[in-house]
Short mmCIF file of C-alpha atoms in Angstrom, two decimals:
data_model
loop_
_atom_site.label_atom_id
_atom_site.label_comp_id
_atom_site.label_asym_id
_atom_site.label_seq_id
_atom_site.Cartn_x
_atom_site.Cartn_y
_atom_site.Cartn_z
CA MET L 1 95.07 97.19 101.01
CA ILE L 2 92.10 99.55 100.59
CA THR L 3 88.83 98.34 102.21
CA LYS L 4 85.38 99.75 102.38
CA ILE L 5 82.53 98.40 104.44
CA ILE L 6 79.46 98.13 102.38
CA ASP L 7 77.15 96.81 105.10
CA ASP L 8 77.26 94.45 108.03
CA PHE L 9 77.94 91.46 105.74
CA SER L 10 79.92 92.84 102.80
CA ILE L 11 83.32 94.43 102.40
CA SER L 12 85.04 95.78 99.24
CA PHE L 13 88.77 95.12 98.84
CA ILE L 14 91.48 96.66 96.54
CA VAL L 15 94.84 94.74 96.65
CA GLU L 16 97.89 97.06 96.93
CA GLU L 17 100.83 94.81 97.67
CA PRO L 18 101.84 91.09 98.02
CA ASP L 19 101.42 91.06 101.88
CA ASP L 20 97.74 91.83 101.20
CA LEU L 21 97.34 88.41 99.66
CA LEU L 22 98.62 86.77 102.87
CA THR L 23 96.01 88.61 104.97
CA LEU L 24 93.24 87.74 102.38
CA ARG L 25 94.32 84.15 102.62
CA ARG L 26 93.50 84.07 106.36
CA ILE L 27 90.23 86.02 105.89
CA ILE L 28 88.43 84.50 103.00
CA ARG L 29 86.93 81.16 103.95
CA LYS L 30 84.91 78.26 102.76
CA GLY L 31 81.25 79.35 102.36
CA ASP L 32 81.93 83.03 101.86
CA THR L 33 80.63 84.78 98.62
CA MET L 34 82.96 86.65 96.38
CA VAL L 35 81.83 89.09 93.72
CA SER L 36 84.66 89.75 91.18
CA ASP L 37 85.44 90.41 87.51
CA THR L 38 87.12 87.50 85.81
CA THR L 39 87.58 85.78 82.51
CA ARG L 40 86.01 82.52 81.14
CA VAL L 41 86.24 80.61 77.86
CA ILE L 42 82.95 80.47 76.13
CA LYS L 43 82.53 78.01 73.13
CA GLN L 44 80.92 79.59 70.22
CA ASP L 45 78.14 78.06 68.06
CA LYS L 46 79.04 79.81 64.83
CA ASP L 47 79.77 78.79 61.29
CA PHE L 48 83.30 77.86 60.60
CA SER L 49 84.24 77.84 64.39
CA ARG L 50 86.50 75.29 65.65
CA PRO L 51 84.66 72.88 68.15
CA ASP L 52 87.71 72.55 70.38
CA ARG L 53 88.18 76.29 70.86
CA GLY L 54 86.22 79.07 72.51
CA GLU L 55 86.42 82.77 73.07
CA ARG L 56 87.84 84.17 76.42
CA ILE L 57 85.47 86.89 77.64
CA LYS L 58 85.37 89.18 80.63
CA ILE L 59 82.46 88.55 83.02
CA ARG L 60 81.39 89.47 86.57
CA ILE L 61 80.41 86.64 88.76
CA SER L 62 79.25 85.75 92.27
CA LEU L 63 81.34 82.88 93.52
CA GLU L 64 80.59 80.64 96.55
CA VAL L 65 84.15 79.90 97.90
CA GLU L 66 85.13 76.26 98.26
CA LYS L 67 88.92 76.55 98.58
CA ILE L 68 91.65 79.14 98.48
CA ALA L 69 95.37 78.78 97.79
CA LEU L 70 98.31 81.22 97.77
CA ASP L 71 100.77 81.18 94.86
CA SER L 72 103.95 82.95 96.25
CA VAL L 73 105.86 82.65 93.08
CA PHE L 74 103.50 84.74 91.04
CA ASP L 75 102.09 87.03 93.79
CA ARG L 76 98.48 85.85 93.23
CA LEU L 77 95.64 84.23 95.19
CA ARG L 78 93.55 81.49 93.54
CA VAL L 79 89.98 81.38 94.79
CA HIS L 80 88.03 78.29 93.65
CA GLY L 81 84.22 77.75 93.96
CA THR L 82 80.84 77.48 92.47
CA ILE L 83 79.22 80.19 90.30
CA MET L 84 76.04 81.54 91.84
CA GLU L 85 75.45 84.52 89.55
CA SER L 86 76.88 85.73 86.31
CA SER L 87 76.67 88.70 84.07
CA ASN L 88 76.73 86.45 80.97
CA GLU L 89 73.86 84.18 80.14
CA ALA L 90 76.34 81.75 78.54
CA VAL L 91 77.91 81.04 81.85
CA SER L 92 75.67 78.65 83.79
CA LYS L 93 75.02 78.72 87.50
CA GLY L 94 76.50 75.79 89.43
CA SER L 95 79.55 75.48 87.29
CA HIS L 96 82.92 75.58 88.87
CA HIS L 97 85.51 78.48 88.39
CA SER L 98 88.70 79.85 89.76
CA VAL L 99 89.36 83.55 90.25
CA LEU L 100 92.94 84.84 90.38
CA ILE L 101 93.49 87.77 92.66
CA LYS L 102 96.46 90.00 91.89
CA ILE L 103 97.85 93.36 93.03
CA GLY L 104 95.52 96.05 91.77
CA ASP L 105 92.44 93.82 91.64
CA SER L 106 89.13 94.79 93.37
CA PHE L 107 86.38 92.50 94.59
CA ASN L 108 83.79 92.22 97.33
CA VAL L 109 83.50 89.54 99.99
CA THR L 110 80.27 88.67 101.81
CA LYS L 111 80.08 86.55 104.98
CA LYS L 112 77.20 85.44 107.10
CA LYS L 113 79.14 86.78 110.02
CA TRP L 114 82.58 88.51 110.15
CA LEU L 115 84.65 87.08 113.02
CA PRO L 116 86.36 89.51 115.42
CA ILE L 117 89.80 88.08 114.30
CA GLU L 118 89.04 88.80 110.76
CA LEU L 119 88.06 92.41 111.49
CA LYS L 120 91.15 92.72 113.53
CA LEU L 121 93.31 91.55 110.66
CA LEU L 122 91.77 94.22 108.40
CA LYS L 123 92.32 96.91 111.12
CA SER L 124 95.97 95.95 111.57
CA LYS L 125 96.46 96.42 107.76
CA GLU L 126 94.85 99.75 107.85
CA ASP L 127 97.02 100.99 110.74
CA GLY L 128 100.14 99.50 109.21
CA PHE L 129 103.18 101.60 108.07
CA GLY L 130 105.84 101.31 105.66
CA PHE L 131 109.50 102.56 105.28
CA VAL L 132 110.28 105.16 102.62
CA LEU L 133 114.01 104.75 101.80
CA VAL L 134 115.87 107.73 100.50
CA ALA L 135 119.52 107.27 99.18
CA ILE L 136 120.81 110.61 98.46
CA ASP L 137 124.04 112.55 97.64
CA LYS L 138 124.75 115.60 95.66
CA GLY L 139 124.63 113.80 92.38
CA ASP L 140 121.39 111.91 92.47
CA CYS L 141 118.71 110.30 94.67
CA GLY L 142 117.01 106.95 94.74
CA ILE L 143 113.66 106.37 96.62
CA GLY L 144 112.16 102.93 97.55
CA LYS L 145 109.00 102.04 99.50
CA LEU L 146 109.38 98.97 101.78
CA LYS L 147 106.16 97.59 103.15
CA GLY L 148 106.05 94.15 104.60
CA THR L 149 108.22 91.94 102.32
CA HIS L 150 107.71 93.98 99.29
CA LEU L 151 110.23 96.73 97.97
CA GLU L 152 109.02 99.17 95.19
CA LEU L 153 111.60 101.31 93.60
CA MET L 154 110.92 104.63 91.96
CA GLN L 155 112.83 106.22 89.19
CA ASN L 156 116.12 108.05 90.17
CA LEU L 157 116.30 111.76 90.30
CA TYR L 158 119.54 113.54 89.21
CA SER L 159 120.63 117.00 90.46
CA GLY L 160 122.76 118.12 87.57
CA SER L 161 125.55 119.10 89.98
CA SER L 162 128.30 117.26 87.90
CA GLY L 163 127.86 119.83 84.99
CA LYS L 164 130.47 122.41 84.07
CA GLN L 165 128.52 125.20 85.75
CA TYR L 166 128.25 123.43 89.10
CA LYS L 167 130.17 125.93 91.13
CA SER L 168 128.23 128.99 89.94
CA SER L 169 124.69 127.75 89.20
CA PHE L 170 123.90 124.56 91.23
CA ASN L 171 121.18 125.03 93.75
CA ILE L 172 120.86 122.13 96.12
CA GLU L 173 117.57 123.27 97.56
CA GLY L 174 116.01 123.02 94.06
CA PHE L 175 117.17 119.38 93.97
CA PHE L 176 115.70 118.86 97.49
CA GLU L 177 112.39 120.32 96.32
CA ASN L 178 112.18 117.88 93.50
CA VAL L 179 112.97 114.92 95.78
CA THR L 180 110.30 116.17 98.13
CA LYS L 181 107.79 116.28 95.42
CA MET L 182 108.45 112.65 94.60
CA LEU L 183 108.22 111.69 98.20
CA GLU L 184 104.73 113.13 98.33
CA THR L 185 103.56 110.69 95.71
CA THR L 186 104.34 107.54 97.89
CA LEU L 187 104.40 108.88 101.46
CA ARG L 188 101.34 107.97 103.63
CA ASP L 189 100.38 108.61 107.21
CA ASN L 190 102.50 106.67 109.72
CA ASP L 191 105.25 105.91 107.20
CA ILE L 192 108.78 106.28 108.51
CA ILE L 193 111.34 108.04 106.30
CA VAL L 194 115.00 106.60 106.31
CA ILE L 195 117.54 108.88 104.78
CA PHE L 196 121.04 107.59 104.00
CA GLY L 197 124.09 108.07 101.73
CA PRO L 198 127.68 109.36 101.74
CA GLY L 199 128.76 112.77 102.87
CA GLU L 200 126.78 115.52 104.37
CA THR L 201 123.90 115.57 101.92
CA LYS L 202 121.70 113.24 103.85
CA LYS L 203 121.86 115.64 106.84
CA GLN L 204 121.14 118.67 104.61
CA PHE L 205 118.09 116.94 103.15
CA SER L 206 116.82 115.89 106.58
CA ASN L 207 117.07 119.54 107.90
CA TYR L 208 115.28 120.70 104.70
CA LEU L 209 112.47 118.25 105.29
CA GLN L 210 112.00 119.32 108.88
CA LYS L 211 111.49 122.90 107.65
CA THR L 212 109.06 121.92 104.94
CA PRO L 213 105.31 121.70 105.87
#
């Protein structure tokens, strides 16, 4: 989870993984204010429009939180409350609304006072680490990122060692270089790399990484 302190009362969030939703479930409380982009159905007063249907539009609202619930099946957090401000005049203040928070969403939370335990939870998320799993042999390599309870798999890399010219032209360090470039896209500070697989390739790749800045 990416966080940015706006001032003494407000913090900005970007959700990166399912476990972030568990943390947010403990942080966001009744009476807090959330500013988020969302959608809402607006009924149109136009000729030939059906009275029982409306148009779903994107709006930005300020919501006073009343209750919050975690949906573990769909990896989302539902925040229900009362609209205090809206970017669209057709959405009236005081009406009720639910915001669904999913991976990749961004929003702000404002509190009258942030409790020490809430700030500690945010700090523990920032200091957290993940496991980068590298399954490798001479033929191909699979990479996964395990953080909390979520496993994200990347596209496999193939070395080309099984071709007819393997004995004369195959350069395993070229393969290792490509794997390292892919690692750089997912590896973060404090992450732990776990290398495994059949044969001696895993040891060779480990030695290659230790020599690579």
